[in-house]
Amino acid sequence: MTTTTATAKTDGRTESAGSTPGAARGPRRPGRIRRIGLPYLLLLPALVLELLVHLVPMVMGILMSFKALTRFSIRDWGAAPWSGFDNYKISVDFNAPAGEALLHSFWVTCGFTVLSVGLCWLLGTATAIFLQDTFRGRGLLRALFLIPYALPVYAAVITWAFMFQHDNGLVNHVLHDQLGLTDKPSFWLIGDNSFIALLTVSVWKGWPFAFLVVMAGLQNVPKELYEAAALDGAGMWQQIRRITLPSLAPVNQVLVLVLFLWTFNDFNTPYVLFGKAAPEAADLISIHVYQTTFATWNFGTGSAMSVLLLLFLLVVTGGYLLLTSRRRKTADV
């Protein structure tokens, strides 16, 4: 029995009705592959730069942490003898001077991070909520509040270092000479006051970022919610508690995490403010690792401390994301 096959013309070409779909799509496959591979091709330069700038030094640092790398073997560090986990044992031996100093630096950094992140979030959120209302000069205030975030870190911290000077600094001039709040000029860059000075500079340059992020998040909160709440008799604090803060929960989740990572790893602020040797009260772990590595030329122990810091941040970040995601799922249910 003879079977006739119906034909149809499509775009000037004749196709057989009995032809398979795969045969019809065959010539188009190279174009589809090119379209799929184009995004990866565009990401390739950024991926190569990421490997060169971050991953390669990270791997080298991990390798150095397992070597007895000191000033005597730094010239040819690849040939330095392996020390196994000796550098890690020295770092976590809290009864020894090196481990005790690292533990002290860790607790100082934790307290500094909690206070700095909390104050940055509080100031940024309060200012963003206050500037939601329309009034004359609001745009100027927004621009002024973003100046600390826009200034280069070194220029800003050097300016604060001059302001904290003991003899001719602006801080002592205002607190002691003008207001009379202190009995004598204070030393802000040494002693226990160095922690207050470091915290002040960190909050000053960090809260505008929180303000910017929260202000952007508030743009997505419908004004009708506030109008309906006002009609129901809700006051300002009730509106903030019941509407603003719950609506900002996804934004705050990312904001707090970013502020935590930036603050815990902050090296520029203490280094520019105090120099290579930070006071004991402001001995952040970043500057402590730097001193261990480059001041005593103990590169193996310094690399081990850096790896331990990386592991700690990974654990805290993973736990924080897991906790916040579970809370969000529970709230959705």
PDB file of C-alpha atoms in Angstrom, residues 174-176 178-183:
ATOM      1  CA  VAL A 174      35.077  70.497  72.930  1.00  0.00           C
ATOM      2  CA  LEU A 175      34.708  68.091  75.853  1.00  0.00           C
ATOM      3  CA  HIS A 176      37.277  69.668  78.181  1.00  0.00           C
ATOM      4  CA  GLN A 178      34.320  74.197  75.913  1.00  0.00           C
ATOM      5  CA  LEU A 179      31.883  71.974  77.830  1.00  0.00           C
ATOM      6  CA  GLY A 180      33.992  71.094  80.874  1.00  0.00           C
ATOM      7  CA  LEU A 181      32.792  67.476  80.906  1.00  0.00           C
ATOM      8  CA  THR A 182      36.232  66.082  81.769  1.00  0.00           C
ATOM      9  CA  ASP A 183      38.709  67.044  84.499  1.00  0.00           C
TER      10      ASP A 183
END
